[in-house]
């Protein structure tokens, strides 16, 4: 079982590290354009093996896609972050060009791979990956909801003072701090609705904390987070490679589900060896439906720039 991670930055290298420590795959190939970076990160991770006891082999290469041959899963974390003064359009232009070249290179040697998209703006970059490659929609997975749901569960566990493993909850909608929708109505502690355990004010606080979860960390760290994003990708890769059929909220192409089409947006999905194997239909109440529609509109607005670039 082979995974290639394109972009050996913070998120890509952490993803490789978690895959190795959990022995999710037998081989991970890190690829970057920065000379020596992927080789260095791979060597550093491999020097954990003797003390940490894993036998996953992690390799690093600079631009040599030939080494990614026959990957089962390709993770795309390559991209640039939005810099001060940079417009969203410029970011989309640059990252679309990166996703395009990565998809083309990776598909040449791994024509059957499932792709996990992490590069931001993630919902738009996942759509870009689909449009550029023409692959079947099940083979392109946007990672956002897996991360946002993990953050939601963390904040719920903190507020309830209960172990995170006993909490269930999911975040749907866009992967952005104004577009994500933490579904507090459906969150539970061991099957008990959290709405019975937390005051309205506490529920709203958890929702707010989740929505600004990424921004809070960027402020604290001075750059965007990597541990939870890397672990979220590894969790997805595990469900794909081992055909676990886990229900994980992911960004996928909607074709009428949830009343939307032609956009990638986060909804609960069954993730297995074929990638997105099923979109799970959850009945939303009126307020949640309205939020979902607003979220979709915001993504469509961002996608307009992508359509301009690709036309
Ligand atoms: N091919 C391969 N690697 C590339 C390419 C390319 N064409 N272009 C850029 N890279 C590499 C950079 O050299 C860098 O090492 O992608 C890496 C990105 O790493 P970081 O800057 O550390 O970014 P990271 O925090 O890992 O985030 C990656 O995920 O959450 C999103 O917004 C985030 O889009 C960003 C992505």
Short mmCIF file of C-alpha atoms and ligand atoms in Angstrom, two decimals:
data_model
loop_
_atom_site.label_atom_id
_atom_site.label_comp_id
_atom_site.label_asym_id
_atom_site.label_seq_id
_atom_site.Cartn_x
_atom_site.Cartn_y
_atom_site.Cartn_z
CA UNK A 1 0.00 0.00 0.00
CA UNK A 2 1.61 3.16 -1.24
CA UNK A 3 0.79 6.78 -0.55
CA UNK A 4 2.40 9.81 -2.15
CA UNK A 5 2.19 13.18 -0.46
CA UNK A 6 2.88 16.09 -2.77
CA UNK A 7 4.09 19.05 -0.72
CA UNK A 8 6.47 18.21 2.12
CA UNK A 9 5.57 21.30 4.13
CA UNK A 10 4.06 21.29 7.60
CA UNK A 11 0.86 19.44 6.77
CA UNK A 12 2.37 17.03 4.22
CA UNK A 13 5.24 15.96 6.46
CA UNK A 14 2.96 15.54 9.49
CA UNK A 15 0.61 13.42 7.42
CA UNK A 16 3.55 11.21 6.38
CA UNK A 17 4.66 10.98 10.00
CA UNK A 18 1.21 9.91 11.27
CA UNK A 19 0.87 7.35 8.45
CA UNK A 20 4.25 5.90 9.44
CA UNK A 21 3.66 5.89 13.21
CA UNK A 22 0.26 4.22 12.75
CA UNK A 23 1.66 1.94 9.99
CA UNK A 24 -1.28 2.83 7.77
CA UNK A 25 0.71 2.19 4.55
CA UNK A 26 3.85 0.24 3.74
CA UNK A 27 5.38 3.11 1.76
CA UNK A 28 5.04 6.89 1.78
CA UNK A 29 6.75 9.09 -0.82
CA UNK A 30 7.06 12.78 0.00
CA UNK A 31 7.54 15.08 -2.99
CA UNK A 32 8.38 18.78 -2.99
CA UNK A 33 9.82 21.32 -5.40
CA UNK A 34 12.11 22.80 -2.74
CA UNK A 35 15.50 21.12 -3.23
CA UNK A 36 16.26 18.62 -0.45
CA UNK A 37 13.23 19.44 1.72
CA UNK A 38 11.29 16.20 1.13
CA UNK A 39 14.48 14.11 1.41
CA UNK A 40 15.30 15.79 4.73
CA UNK A 41 11.83 15.39 6.23
CA UNK A 42 11.64 11.75 5.12
CA UNK A 43 15.05 10.97 6.61
CA UNK A 44 14.09 12.66 9.89
CA UNK A 45 10.86 10.62 10.08
CA UNK A 46 12.73 7.39 9.26
CA UNK A 47 15.14 8.07 12.11
CA UNK A 48 12.13 7.75 14.47
CA UNK A 49 11.60 4.14 13.35
CA UNK A 50 14.24 2.52 15.57
CA UNK A 51 12.86 4.10 18.73
CA UNK A 52 9.20 4.15 17.78
CA UNK A 53 8.97 0.74 16.18
CA UNK A 54 7.32 1.20 12.81
CA UNK A 55 8.31 -0.39 9.54
CA UNK A 56 6.56 1.92 7.09
CA UNK A 57 9.19 3.20 4.64
CA UNK A 58 9.14 6.98 4.09
CA UNK A 59 11.07 8.37 1.14
CA UNK A 60 11.57 11.94 -0.01
CA UNK A 61 12.23 13.24 -3.51
CA UNK A 62 12.55 16.58 -5.26
CA UNK A 63 10.15 16.70 -8.22
CA UNK A 64 10.85 13.06 -9.23
CA UNK A 65 7.32 11.84 -9.85
CA UNK A 66 8.66 8.58 -11.26
CA UNK A 67 9.26 7.55 -7.64
CA UNK A 68 5.54 7.90 -6.89
CA UNK A 69 4.67 5.22 -9.44
CA UNK A 70 1.61 3.08 -8.65
CA UNK A 71 0.48 5.05 -5.62
CA UNK A 72 -2.88 3.97 -4.25
CA UNK A 73 -3.51 7.39 -2.77
CA UNK A 74 -2.02 10.78 -3.68
CA UNK A 75 -2.38 13.59 -1.14
CA UNK A 76 -1.99 17.15 -2.45
CA UNK A 77 -0.82 19.61 0.19
CA UNK A 78 1.34 21.64 -2.18
CA UNK A 79 0.42 25.27 -2.49
CA UNK A 80 1.19 28.68 -1.21
CA UNK A 81 -0.54 30.30 1.75
CA UNK A 82 -2.33 33.61 1.26
CA UNK A 83 0.24 36.32 1.94
CA UNK A 84 -0.50 39.85 3.15
CA UNK A 85 -1.66 41.99 0.23
CA UNK A 86 -2.49 38.98 -1.92
CA UNK A 87 -6.03 38.83 -3.26
CA UNK A 88 -8.06 35.65 -3.08
CA UNK A 89 -8.06 35.62 -6.89
CA UNK A 90 -4.26 35.61 -6.97
CA UNK A 91 -4.18 32.77 -4.45
CA UNK A 92 -6.66 30.77 -6.53
CA UNK A 93 -4.65 31.42 -9.69
CA UNK A 94 -1.37 30.27 -8.17
CA UNK A 95 -2.75 27.25 -6.34
CA UNK A 96 -4.82 26.11 -9.32
CA UNK A 97 -1.64 26.10 -11.43
CA UNK A 98 0.11 24.04 -8.72
CA UNK A 99 -2.79 21.56 -8.41
CA UNK A 100 -2.89 21.25 -12.22
CA UNK A 101 0.79 20.40 -12.61
CA UNK A 102 0.69 18.01 -9.62
CA UNK A 103 -2.40 16.16 -10.91
CA UNK A 104 -0.93 15.78 -14.38
CA UNK A 105 2.43 14.53 -13.10
CA UNK A 106 0.94 12.19 -10.52
CA UNK A 107 -1.66 10.65 -12.86
CA UNK A 108 0.97 9.84 -15.46
CA UNK A 109 2.54 7.29 -13.12
CA UNK A 110 -0.43 6.45 -10.85
CA UNK A 111 -3.44 6.33 -13.17
CA UNK A 112 -5.65 4.56 -10.61
CA UNK A 113 -4.93 6.65 -7.53
CA UNK A 114 -7.50 8.25 -5.24
CA UNK A 115 -6.69 11.94 -4.63
CA UNK A 116 -7.04 13.76 -1.32
CA UNK A 117 -6.99 17.53 -1.69
CA UNK A 118 -5.76 19.72 1.16
CA UNK A 119 -4.54 22.84 -0.64
CA UNK A 120 -6.63 25.93 0.11
CA UNK A 121 -9.14 27.20 -0.77
CA UNK A 122 -9.86 23.50 -0.39
CA UNK A 123 -13.44 23.24 -1.72
CA UNK A 124 -12.43 25.18 -4.83
CA UNK A 125 -9.14 23.30 -5.29
CA UNK A 126 -11.00 19.96 -5.12
CA UNK A 127 -13.31 21.18 -7.90
CA UNK A 128 -10.22 22.31 -9.82
CA UNK A 129 -8.68 18.84 -9.45
CA UNK A 130 -11.85 17.25 -10.83
CA UNK A 131 -12.18 19.65 -13.76
CA UNK A 132 -8.50 19.44 -14.69
CA UNK A 133 -8.29 15.65 -14.50
CA UNK A 134 -11.75 14.59 -15.67
CA UNK A 135 -11.60 11.78 -13.10
CA UNK A 136 -14.74 10.17 -11.70
CA UNK A 137 -15.98 12.17 -8.71
CA UNK A 138 -15.43 9.36 -6.21
CA UNK A 139 -11.67 9.65 -6.77
CA UNK A 140 -11.35 13.25 -5.55
CA UNK A 141 -11.80 13.90 -1.84
CA UNK A 142 -11.56 17.32 -0.18
CA UNK A 143 -10.25 16.90 3.33
CA UNK A 144 -11.83 19.86 5.23
CA UNK A 145 -14.70 18.24 7.11
CA UNK A 146 -12.45 15.56 8.61
CA UNK A 147 -10.37 18.28 10.28
CA UNK A 148 -13.24 20.58 11.22
CA UNK A 149 -15.17 17.68 12.78
CA UNK A 150 -12.10 16.68 14.84
CA UNK A 151 -11.86 20.25 16.13
CA UNK A 152 -15.61 20.28 16.90
CA UNK A 153 -15.24 17.07 18.94
CA UNK A 154 -12.25 18.54 20.78
CA UNK A 155 -14.15 21.69 21.79
CA UNK A 156 -17.19 19.60 22.81
CA UNK A 157 -15.00 17.34 24.94
CA UNK A 158 -13.46 20.38 26.62
CA UNK A 159 -16.82 21.96 27.35
CA UNK A 160 -18.36 18.67 28.59
CA UNK A 161 -15.16 17.62 30.38
CA UNK A 162 -15.49 14.16 28.84
CA UNK A 163 -13.05 12.05 26.75
CA UNK A 164 -12.99 13.03 23.10
CA UNK A 165 -13.39 9.35 22.13
CA UNK A 166 -16.87 9.41 23.72
CA UNK A 167 -18.01 12.36 21.60
CA UNK A 168 -19.65 12.20 18.18
CA UNK A 169 -20.16 15.24 16.02
CA UNK A 170 -19.76 16.45 12.49
CA UNK A 171 -19.16 19.63 10.59
CA UNK A 172 -20.61 20.10 7.11
CA UNK A 173 -20.55 22.99 4.63
CA UNK A 174 -17.53 24.88 3.37
CA UNK A 175 -14.04 24.61 4.86
CA UNK A 176 -13.88 28.22 5.95
CA UNK A 177 -14.53 30.00 9.21
CA UNK A 178 -17.72 31.65 7.94
CA UNK A 179 -18.95 28.75 5.82
CA UNK A 180 -18.61 25.66 8.02
CA UNK A 181 -21.65 24.32 9.87
CA UNK A 182 -20.96 22.42 13.12
CA UNK A 183 -24.12 20.31 13.52
CA UNK A 184 -24.61 20.79 17.25
CA UNK A 185 -28.18 19.38 17.10
CA UNK A 186 -26.78 15.97 16.10
CA UNK A 187 -23.69 15.89 18.35
CA UNK A 188 -23.74 13.36 21.18
CA UNK A 189 -21.85 12.21 24.25
CA UNK A 190 -22.16 8.41 24.20
CA UNK A 191 -25.48 8.71 22.39
CA UNK A 192 -26.83 11.46 24.67
CA UNK A 193 -27.57 14.61 22.65
CA UNK A 194 -25.19 17.35 23.80
CA UNK A 195 -28.13 19.74 23.52
CA UNK A 196 -29.44 18.04 26.71
CA UNK A 197 -26.12 18.48 28.50
CA UNK A 198 -24.99 21.98 27.55
CA UNK A 199 -26.73 25.32 27.94
CA UNK A 200 -27.67 27.20 24.79
CA UNK A 201 -24.82 29.66 25.49
CA UNK A 202 -22.28 26.85 25.87
CA UNK A 203 -23.49 25.21 22.66
CA UNK A 204 -23.11 28.48 20.80
CA UNK A 205 -19.64 28.97 22.25
CA UNK A 206 -18.51 25.52 21.03
CA UNK A 207 -19.90 26.25 17.56
CA UNK A 208 -18.07 29.59 17.46
CA UNK A 209 -14.79 28.06 18.74
CA UNK A 210 -14.99 25.40 16.04
CA UNK A 211 -15.64 27.89 13.27
CA UNK A 212 -12.65 30.04 14.20
CA UNK A 213 -10.57 27.00 15.19
CA UNK A 214 -8.08 27.40 12.35
CA UNK A 215 -7.78 31.18 12.79
CA UNK A 216 -7.20 30.80 16.54
CA UNK A 217 -4.23 28.53 15.87
CA UNK A 218 -2.84 30.74 13.11
CA UNK A 219 -2.84 33.63 15.60
CA UNK A 220 -1.09 31.54 18.26
CA UNK A 221 1.42 29.84 15.96
CA UNK A 222 2.08 32.62 13.46
CA UNK A 223 1.30 30.17 10.66
CA UNK A 224 -1.51 27.74 9.91
CA UNK A 225 -1.78 24.56 11.96
CA UNK A 226 -0.36 21.19 10.89
CA UNK A 227 -0.77 18.49 13.57
CA UNK A 228 -4.56 18.12 13.32
CA UNK A 229 -4.63 18.67 9.53
CA UNK A 230 -1.93 16.00 9.08
CA UNK A 231 -3.80 13.57 11.36
CA UNK A 232 -7.09 14.26 9.55
CA UNK A 233 -5.52 13.37 6.20
CA UNK A 234 -3.97 10.21 7.68
CA UNK A 235 -7.41 9.20 9.05
CA UNK A 236 -8.88 9.54 5.55
CA UNK A 237 -5.99 7.64 3.96
CA UNK A 238 -6.49 4.83 6.50
CA UNK A 239 -10.18 4.50 5.63
CA UNK A 240 -9.34 4.38 1.89
CA UNK A 241 -6.40 1.95 2.03
CA UNK A 242 -8.04 -0.43 4.49
CA UNK A 243 -11.51 -0.06 2.98
CA UNK A 244 -12.93 0.79 6.41
CA UNK A 245 -16.08 2.47 5.02
CA UNK A 246 -15.91 5.09 7.78
CA UNK A 247 -18.38 7.93 7.76
CA UNK A 248 -16.21 11.04 7.45
CA UNK A 249 -17.45 14.50 6.49
CA UNK A 250 -15.55 15.41 3.30
CA UNK A 251 -15.82 17.85 0.46
CA UNK A 252 -17.33 16.10 -2.55
CA UNK A 253 -19.04 17.03 -5.79
CA UNK A 254 -22.78 17.37 -5.24
CA UNK A 255 -25.11 16.49 -8.08
CA UNK A 256 -28.44 17.32 -6.53
CA UNK A 257 -27.74 15.96 -3.04
CA UNK A 258 -28.54 18.49 -0.32
CA UNK A 259 -30.21 20.59 -3.04
CA UNK A 260 -26.91 21.66 -4.64
CA UNK A 261 -24.93 20.86 -7.74
CA UNK A 262 -21.60 21.51 -9.45
CA UNK A 263 -19.82 22.39 -6.23
CA UNK A 264 -17.54 20.61 -3.84
CA UNK A 265 -18.79 21.13 -0.29
CA UNK A 266 -18.54 19.18 2.95
CA UNK A 267 -21.17 16.49 3.59
CA UNK A 268 -20.99 13.14 5.40
CA UNK A 269 -19.42 10.50 3.12
CA UNK A 270 -18.58 6.82 3.32
CA UNK A 271 -14.86 6.50 2.61
CA UNK A 272 -13.48 3.21 1.32
CA UNK A 273 -11.15 1.72 -1.28
CA UNK A 274 -13.00 3.53 -4.08
CA UNK A 275 -12.69 6.89 -2.36
CA UNK A 276 -16.07 8.53 -1.80
CA UNK A 277 -18.37 5.52 -1.99
CA UNK A 278 -21.58 7.16 -0.84
CA UNK A 279 -22.93 10.52 0.23
CA UNK A 280 -25.01 10.09 3.37
CA UNK A 281 -28.24 12.04 3.35
CA UNK A 282 -28.90 13.67 6.71
CA UNK A 283 -32.23 15.41 7.16
CA UNK A 284 -31.44 19.00 8.06
CA UNK A 285 -33.88 21.34 9.79
CA UNK A 286 -34.85 24.65 8.22
CA UNK A 287 -32.13 26.67 9.93
CA UNK A 288 -29.42 24.16 8.94
CA UNK A 289 -30.72 24.05 5.37
CA UNK A 290 -30.54 27.85 5.19
CA UNK A 291 -26.98 27.79 6.53
CA UNK A 292 -26.03 25.12 4.01
CA UNK A 293 -27.47 27.16 1.14
CA UNK A 294 -25.56 30.26 2.31
CA UNK A 295 -22.38 28.24 2.59
CA UNK A 296 -22.85 26.87 -0.93
CA UNK A 297 -23.43 30.39 -2.27
CA UNK A 298 -20.16 31.57 -0.69
CA UNK A 299 -18.25 28.66 -2.29
CA UNK A 300 -19.85 29.38 -5.67
CA UNK A 301 -18.66 32.96 -5.41
CA UNK A 302 -15.07 31.77 -4.88
CA UNK A 303 -15.47 29.19 -7.67
CA UNK A 304 -16.28 31.98 -10.16
CA UNK A 305 -12.56 32.83 -10.25
CA UNK A 306 -11.71 29.18 -10.92
CA UNK A 307 -14.17 29.05 -13.81
CA UNK A 308 -12.53 32.22 -15.25
CA UNK A 309 -9.09 30.61 -14.98
CA UNK A 310 -10.17 27.33 -16.55
CA UNK A 311 -12.28 28.85 -19.36
N1 LIG B 1 5.02 20.75 -6.25
C1 LIG B 1 5.38 20.22 -5.06
N2 LIG B 1 5.44 20.93 -3.92
C2 LIG B 1 5.12 22.24 -3.99
C3 LIG B 1 4.71 22.86 -5.19
C4 LIG B 1 4.67 22.05 -6.36
N3 LIG B 1 4.30 22.54 -7.53
N4 LIG B 1 4.45 24.17 -4.92
C5 LIG B 1 4.67 24.34 -3.61
N5 LIG B 1 5.08 23.19 -3.04
C6 LIG B 1 5.43 22.92 -1.66
C7 LIG B 1 6.22 24.02 -0.97
O1 LIG B 1 7.59 23.97 -1.33
C8 LIG B 1 5.97 23.70 0.50
O2 LIG B 1 7.00 22.87 1.02
O3 LIG B 1 4.24 22.81 -0.87
C9 LIG B 1 4.65 22.93 0.50
C10 LIG B 1 3.55 23.64 1.28
O4 LIG B 1 3.90 23.56 2.61
P1 LIG B 1 3.64 24.74 3.68
O5 LIG B 1 3.94 26.06 3.05
O6 LIG B 1 4.33 24.34 4.95
O7 LIG B 1 2.06 24.70 3.87
P2 LIG B 1 1.23 23.78 4.87
O8 LIG B 1 1.06 24.48 6.17
O9 LIG B 1 1.77 22.40 4.85
O10 LIG B 1 -0.20 23.82 4.15
C11 LIG B 1 -0.39 23.16 2.92
O11 LIG B 1 -2.75 23.04 3.17
O12 LIG B 1 -4.14 23.91 4.78
C12 LIG B 1 -3.62 24.07 3.49
O13 LIG B 1 -3.63 26.45 3.16
C13 LIG B 1 -2.82 25.34 3.35
O14 LIG B 1 -2.70 25.25 0.99
C14 LIG B 1 -1.97 25.01 2.17
C15 LIG B 1 -1.73 23.51 2.34
#
